[in-house]
Tab-separated table of C-alpha atoms and ligand atoms in Angstrom:
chain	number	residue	atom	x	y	z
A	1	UNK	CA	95.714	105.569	-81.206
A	2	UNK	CA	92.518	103.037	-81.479
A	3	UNK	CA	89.930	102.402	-79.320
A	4	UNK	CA	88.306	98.912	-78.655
A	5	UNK	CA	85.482	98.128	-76.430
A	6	UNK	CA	85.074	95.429	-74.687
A	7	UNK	CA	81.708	94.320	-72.638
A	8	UNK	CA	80.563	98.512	-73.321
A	9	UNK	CA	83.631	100.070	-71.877
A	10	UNK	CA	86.252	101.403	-74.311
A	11	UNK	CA	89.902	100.875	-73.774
A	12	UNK	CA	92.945	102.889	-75.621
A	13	UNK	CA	95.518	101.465	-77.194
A	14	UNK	CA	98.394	101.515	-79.607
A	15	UNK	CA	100.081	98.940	-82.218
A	16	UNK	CA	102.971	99.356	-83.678
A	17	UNK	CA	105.450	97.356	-85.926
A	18	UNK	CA	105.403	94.279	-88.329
A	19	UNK	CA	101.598	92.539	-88.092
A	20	UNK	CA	103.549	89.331	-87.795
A	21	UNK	CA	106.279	89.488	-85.338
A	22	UNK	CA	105.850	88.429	-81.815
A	23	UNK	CA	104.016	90.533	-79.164
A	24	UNK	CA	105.487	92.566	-76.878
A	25	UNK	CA	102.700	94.271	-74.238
A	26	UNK	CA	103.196	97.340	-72.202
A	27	UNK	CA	101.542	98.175	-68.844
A	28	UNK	CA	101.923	101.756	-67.575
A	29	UNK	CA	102.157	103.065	-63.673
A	30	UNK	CA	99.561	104.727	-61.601
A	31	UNK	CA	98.850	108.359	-62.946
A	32	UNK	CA	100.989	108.236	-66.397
A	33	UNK	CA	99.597	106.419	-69.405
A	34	UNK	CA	100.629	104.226	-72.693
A	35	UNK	CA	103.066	107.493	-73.810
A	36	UNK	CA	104.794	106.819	-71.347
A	37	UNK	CA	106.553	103.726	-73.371
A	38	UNK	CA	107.299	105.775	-76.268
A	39	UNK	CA	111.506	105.355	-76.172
A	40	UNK	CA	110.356	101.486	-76.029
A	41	UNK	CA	108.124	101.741	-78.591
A	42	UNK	CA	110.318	103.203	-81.002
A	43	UNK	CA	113.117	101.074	-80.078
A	44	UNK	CA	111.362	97.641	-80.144
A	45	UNK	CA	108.994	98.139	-83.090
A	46	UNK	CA	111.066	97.226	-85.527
A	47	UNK	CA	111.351	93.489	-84.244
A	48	UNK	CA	108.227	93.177	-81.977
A	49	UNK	CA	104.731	94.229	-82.664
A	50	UNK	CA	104.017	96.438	-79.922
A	51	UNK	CA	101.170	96.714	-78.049
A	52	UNK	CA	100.930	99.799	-75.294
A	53	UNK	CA	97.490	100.972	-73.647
A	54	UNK	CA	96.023	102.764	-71.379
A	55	UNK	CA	95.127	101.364	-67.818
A	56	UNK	CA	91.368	101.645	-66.277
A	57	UNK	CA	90.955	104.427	-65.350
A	58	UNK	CA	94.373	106.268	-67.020
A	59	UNK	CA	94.252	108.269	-70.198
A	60	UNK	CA	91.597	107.359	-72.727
A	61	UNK	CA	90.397	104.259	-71.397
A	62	UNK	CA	87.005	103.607	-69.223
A	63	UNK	CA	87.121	105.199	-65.942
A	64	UNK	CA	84.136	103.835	-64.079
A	65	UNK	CA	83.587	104.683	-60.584
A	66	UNK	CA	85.571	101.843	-58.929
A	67	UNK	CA	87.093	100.568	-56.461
A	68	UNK	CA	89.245	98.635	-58.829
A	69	UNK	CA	90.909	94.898	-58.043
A	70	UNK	CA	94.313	93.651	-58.922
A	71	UNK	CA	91.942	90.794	-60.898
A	72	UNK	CA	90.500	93.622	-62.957
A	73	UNK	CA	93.386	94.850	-63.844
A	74	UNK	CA	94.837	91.496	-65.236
A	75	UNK	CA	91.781	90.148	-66.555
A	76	UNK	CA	91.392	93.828	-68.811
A	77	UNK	CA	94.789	92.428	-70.821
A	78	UNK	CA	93.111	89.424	-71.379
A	79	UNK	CA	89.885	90.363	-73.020
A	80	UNK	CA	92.237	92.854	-74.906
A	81	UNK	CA	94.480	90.714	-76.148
A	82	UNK	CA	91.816	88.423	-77.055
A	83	UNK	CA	90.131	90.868	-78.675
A	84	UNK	CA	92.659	91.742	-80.683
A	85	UNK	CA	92.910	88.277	-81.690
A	86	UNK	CA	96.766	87.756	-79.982
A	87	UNK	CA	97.239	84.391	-78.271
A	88	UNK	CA	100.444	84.550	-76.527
A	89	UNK	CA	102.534	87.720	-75.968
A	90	UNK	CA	105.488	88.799	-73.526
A	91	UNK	CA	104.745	91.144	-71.090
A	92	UNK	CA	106.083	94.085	-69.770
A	93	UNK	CA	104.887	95.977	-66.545
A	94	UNK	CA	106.182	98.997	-64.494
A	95	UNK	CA	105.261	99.552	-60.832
A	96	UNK	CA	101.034	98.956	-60.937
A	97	UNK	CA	101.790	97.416	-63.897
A	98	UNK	CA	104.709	95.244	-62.936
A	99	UNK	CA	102.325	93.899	-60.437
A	100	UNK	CA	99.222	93.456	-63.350
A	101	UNK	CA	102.342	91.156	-64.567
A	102	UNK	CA	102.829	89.204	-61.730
A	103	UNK	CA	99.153	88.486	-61.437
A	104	UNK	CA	99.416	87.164	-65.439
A	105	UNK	CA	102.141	84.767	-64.195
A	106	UNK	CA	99.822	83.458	-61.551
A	107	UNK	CA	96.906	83.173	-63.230
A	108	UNK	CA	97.793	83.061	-67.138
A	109	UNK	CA	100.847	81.635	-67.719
A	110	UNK	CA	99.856	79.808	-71.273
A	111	UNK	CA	99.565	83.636	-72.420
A	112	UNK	CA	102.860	84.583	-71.970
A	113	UNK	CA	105.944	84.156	-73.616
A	114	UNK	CA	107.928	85.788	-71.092
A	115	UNK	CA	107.634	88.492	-68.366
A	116	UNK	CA	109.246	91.577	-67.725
A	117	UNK	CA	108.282	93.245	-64.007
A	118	UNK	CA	109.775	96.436	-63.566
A	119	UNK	CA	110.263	98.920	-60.067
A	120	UNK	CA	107.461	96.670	-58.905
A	121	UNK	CA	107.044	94.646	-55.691
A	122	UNK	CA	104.331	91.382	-54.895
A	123	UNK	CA	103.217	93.933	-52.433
A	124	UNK	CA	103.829	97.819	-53.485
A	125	UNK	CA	103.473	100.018	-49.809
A	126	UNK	CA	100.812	99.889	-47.312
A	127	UNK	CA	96.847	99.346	-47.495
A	128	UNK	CA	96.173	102.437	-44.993
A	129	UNK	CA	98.992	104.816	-47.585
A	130	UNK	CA	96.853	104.012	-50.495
A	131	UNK	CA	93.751	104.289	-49.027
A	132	UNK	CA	94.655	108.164	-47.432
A	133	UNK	CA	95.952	108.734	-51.138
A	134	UNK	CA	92.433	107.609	-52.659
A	135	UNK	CA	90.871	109.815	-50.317
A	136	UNK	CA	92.778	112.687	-50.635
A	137	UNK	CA	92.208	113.099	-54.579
A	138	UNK	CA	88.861	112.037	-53.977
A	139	UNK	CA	88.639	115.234	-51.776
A	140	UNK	CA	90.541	117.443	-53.258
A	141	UNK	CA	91.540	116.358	-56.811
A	142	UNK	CA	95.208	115.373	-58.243
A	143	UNK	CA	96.967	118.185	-57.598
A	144	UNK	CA	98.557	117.883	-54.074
A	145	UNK	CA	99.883	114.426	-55.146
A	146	UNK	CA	101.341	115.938	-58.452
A	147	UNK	CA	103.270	118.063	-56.325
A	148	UNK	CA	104.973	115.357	-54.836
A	149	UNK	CA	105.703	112.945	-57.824
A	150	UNK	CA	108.812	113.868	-59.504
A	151	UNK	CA	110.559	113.158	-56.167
A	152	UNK	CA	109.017	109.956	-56.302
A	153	UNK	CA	109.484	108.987	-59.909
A	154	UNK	CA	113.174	110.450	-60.658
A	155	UNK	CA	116.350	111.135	-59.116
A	156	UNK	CA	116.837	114.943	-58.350
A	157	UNK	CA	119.595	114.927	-60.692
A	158	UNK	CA	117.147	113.686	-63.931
A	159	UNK	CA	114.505	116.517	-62.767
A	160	UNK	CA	117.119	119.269	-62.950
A	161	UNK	CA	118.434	117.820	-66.045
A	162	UNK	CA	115.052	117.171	-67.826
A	163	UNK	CA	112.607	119.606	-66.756
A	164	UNK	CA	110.727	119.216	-70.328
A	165	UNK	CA	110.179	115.391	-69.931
A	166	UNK	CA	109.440	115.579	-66.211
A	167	UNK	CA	106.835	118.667	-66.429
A	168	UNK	CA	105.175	116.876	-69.277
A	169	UNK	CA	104.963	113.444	-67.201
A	170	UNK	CA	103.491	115.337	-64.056
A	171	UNK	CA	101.139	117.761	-66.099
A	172	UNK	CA	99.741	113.955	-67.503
A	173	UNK	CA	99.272	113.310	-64.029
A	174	UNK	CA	97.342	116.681	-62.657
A	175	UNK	CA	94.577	115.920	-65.767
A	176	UNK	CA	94.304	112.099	-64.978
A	177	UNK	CA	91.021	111.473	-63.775
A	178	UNK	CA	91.200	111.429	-59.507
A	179	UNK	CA	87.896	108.673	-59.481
A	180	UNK	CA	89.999	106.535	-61.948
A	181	UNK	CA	93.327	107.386	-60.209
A	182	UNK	CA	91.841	106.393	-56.551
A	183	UNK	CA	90.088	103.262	-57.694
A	184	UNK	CA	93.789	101.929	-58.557
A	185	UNK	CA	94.886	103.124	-55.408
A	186	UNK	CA	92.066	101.203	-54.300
A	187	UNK	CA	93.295	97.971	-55.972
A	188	UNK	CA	96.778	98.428	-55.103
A	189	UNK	CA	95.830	98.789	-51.289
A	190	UNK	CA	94.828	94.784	-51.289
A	191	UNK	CA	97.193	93.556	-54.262
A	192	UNK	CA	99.390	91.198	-52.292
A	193	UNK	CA	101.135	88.672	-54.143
A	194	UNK	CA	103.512	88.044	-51.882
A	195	UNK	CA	102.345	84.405	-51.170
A	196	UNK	CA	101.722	83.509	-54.793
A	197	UNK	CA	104.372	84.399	-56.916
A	198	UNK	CA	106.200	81.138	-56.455
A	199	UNK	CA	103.795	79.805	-58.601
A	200	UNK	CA	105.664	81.727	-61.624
A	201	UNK	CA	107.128	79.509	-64.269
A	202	UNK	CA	107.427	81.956	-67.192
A	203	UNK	CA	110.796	83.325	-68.030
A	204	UNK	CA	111.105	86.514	-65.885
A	205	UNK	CA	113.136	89.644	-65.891
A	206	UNK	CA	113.018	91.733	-62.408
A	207	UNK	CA	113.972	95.174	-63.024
A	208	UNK	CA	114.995	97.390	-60.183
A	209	UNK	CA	115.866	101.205	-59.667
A	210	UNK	CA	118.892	101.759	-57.836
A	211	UNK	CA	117.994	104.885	-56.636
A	212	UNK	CA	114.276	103.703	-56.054
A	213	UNK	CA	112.352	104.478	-52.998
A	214	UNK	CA	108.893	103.305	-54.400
A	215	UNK	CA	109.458	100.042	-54.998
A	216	UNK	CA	113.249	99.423	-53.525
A	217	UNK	CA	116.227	96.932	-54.767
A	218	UNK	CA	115.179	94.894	-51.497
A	219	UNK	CA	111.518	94.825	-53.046
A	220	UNK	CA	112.933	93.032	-56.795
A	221	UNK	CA	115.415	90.936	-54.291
A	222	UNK	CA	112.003	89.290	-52.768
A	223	UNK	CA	111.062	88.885	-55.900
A	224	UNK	CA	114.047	86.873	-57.328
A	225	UNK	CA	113.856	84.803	-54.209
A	226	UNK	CA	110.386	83.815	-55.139
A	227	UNK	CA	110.660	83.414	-58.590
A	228	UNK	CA	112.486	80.121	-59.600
A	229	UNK	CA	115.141	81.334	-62.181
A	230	UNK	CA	114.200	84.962	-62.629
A	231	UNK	CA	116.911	87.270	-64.577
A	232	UNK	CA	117.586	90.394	-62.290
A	233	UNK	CA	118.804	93.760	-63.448
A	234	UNK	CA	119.682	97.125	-61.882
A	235	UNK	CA	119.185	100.050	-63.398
A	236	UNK	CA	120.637	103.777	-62.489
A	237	UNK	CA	117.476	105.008	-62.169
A	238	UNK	CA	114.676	105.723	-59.765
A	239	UNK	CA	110.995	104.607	-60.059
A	240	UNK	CA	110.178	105.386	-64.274
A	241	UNK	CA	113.868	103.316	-65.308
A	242	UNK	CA	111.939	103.218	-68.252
A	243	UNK	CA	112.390	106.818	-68.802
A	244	UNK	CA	115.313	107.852	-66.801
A	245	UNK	CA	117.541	105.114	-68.185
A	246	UNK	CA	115.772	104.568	-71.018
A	247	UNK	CA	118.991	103.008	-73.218
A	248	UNK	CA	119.912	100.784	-70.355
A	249	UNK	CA	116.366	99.749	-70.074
A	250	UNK	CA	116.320	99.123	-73.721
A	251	UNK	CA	119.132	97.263	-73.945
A	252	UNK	CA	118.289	94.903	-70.732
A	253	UNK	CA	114.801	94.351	-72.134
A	254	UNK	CA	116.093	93.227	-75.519
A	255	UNK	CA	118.457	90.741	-74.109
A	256	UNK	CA	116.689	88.921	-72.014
A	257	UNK	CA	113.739	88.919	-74.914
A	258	UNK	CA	116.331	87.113	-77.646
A	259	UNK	CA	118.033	85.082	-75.036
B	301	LIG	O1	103.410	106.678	-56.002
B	301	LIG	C1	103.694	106.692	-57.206
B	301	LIG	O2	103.324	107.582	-57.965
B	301	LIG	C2	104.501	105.565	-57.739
B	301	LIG	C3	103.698	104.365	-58.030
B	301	LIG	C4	103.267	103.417	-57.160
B	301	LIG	C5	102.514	102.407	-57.884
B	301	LIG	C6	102.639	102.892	-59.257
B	301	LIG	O3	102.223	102.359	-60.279
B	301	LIG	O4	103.332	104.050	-59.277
């Protein structure tokens, strides 16, 4: 892992693969971090140079007291990217950050190549759920919403089935920072794209979980509407596809990447 800081506050991140190939950017969900990529990192840095990082307030990376915007969030894979020196890259987001990706398509489309949003929505859940859930780890820490999260991430049958990868993810998630947890809560409580994503003109893939109650098939079929000539694909998965269908994910990432 390096570090980079940018205007005092340091940000995490990883590079892999050939210096010169074309950029492929991960964005991690709320409480998990860049490791949670690693199957896609793997897989796609042989072809792509691979940049995965940790969110505000996730992992390594700053966690100032917040609340957080949806802006932030988009504007912190800018000055990355630019610091790195990387003028266009594709871009792909799960869940918080499917919706970091969505915001890049509104506001900075001559960055991308294409754009991958994954178990996302233009609006994920309600203002007053996210702002009891900032609360409630600002009161009382991470642990009563780690007790809940494997139901919310994975099918029942992946939890019985992968108890290693599952107790790892949700141990990640009971040491994440709660002030840099809540202030994304507090930026996903007023992310609402839902009247702007028309406005994306980038080649976009819309990944859904079948089996996802986070951010529902209905949710990525709002999308497509919205998004003139979007690529849609449905995984067997719940809310990490990433993880739980990793191959599938793979495999649907690549193709729409060389097509
Ligand atoms: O509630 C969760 O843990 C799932 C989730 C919602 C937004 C996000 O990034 O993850």
């Amino acid at each position: 892992m390096s570090t980079i800081q940018i205007n005092n506050e340091t940000f995490n991140y990883q590079l892999n693969g050939p210096e010169n190939a074309p950029v492929l950017f991960f964005s991690n969900s709320l409480g998990t971090t860049y490791s949670m990529w690693a199957k896609q990192v793997d897989y796609f840095s042989k072809n792509y140079r691979v940049l995965s990082y940790d969110t505000r307030g996730h992992g390594e990376s700053v966690k100032n007291k917040g609340p957080y915007t949806l802006e932030q969030l988009g504007n912190d894979v800018l000055h990355i990217t630019q610091a790195l020196g990387i003028e266009k890259f594709s871009f792909c987001g799960i869940s918080m950050g499917g919706l970091i990706g969505q915001w890049l398509g509104i506001h900075a489309p001559e960055k991308l190549d294409k754009l991958v949003v994954c178990n996302t929505a233009a609006k994920i859940g309600q203002e007053a759920g996210w702002n009891e859930r900032a609360t409630l780890v600002r009161s009382e820490g991470m642990n009563p919403v780690a007790n809940g999260s494997a139901g919310r991430w994975f099918t029942e049958g992946f939890v019985q089935a992968n108890p290693v990868i599952v107790n790892e993810l949700i141990d990640g998630l009971r040491q994440t920072d709660a002030e840099g947890y809540a202030s994304c809560c507090d930026a996903l409580a007023k992310a609402d794209l839902r009247e702007k994503i028309a406005l994306i003109k980038t080649p976009t893939l819309i990944v859904a979980g079948g089996h996802d109650p986070v951010t529902t098939v209905a949710d990525a079929d709002a999308m497509a509407e919205k998004i003139a000539g979007s690529s849609r694909v449905d995984l067997n998965a719940s809310h990490l596809s990433n993880i739980e269908a990793s191959e599938a994910f793979n495999h649907a990432l690549e193709a729409f990447l060389k097509g």
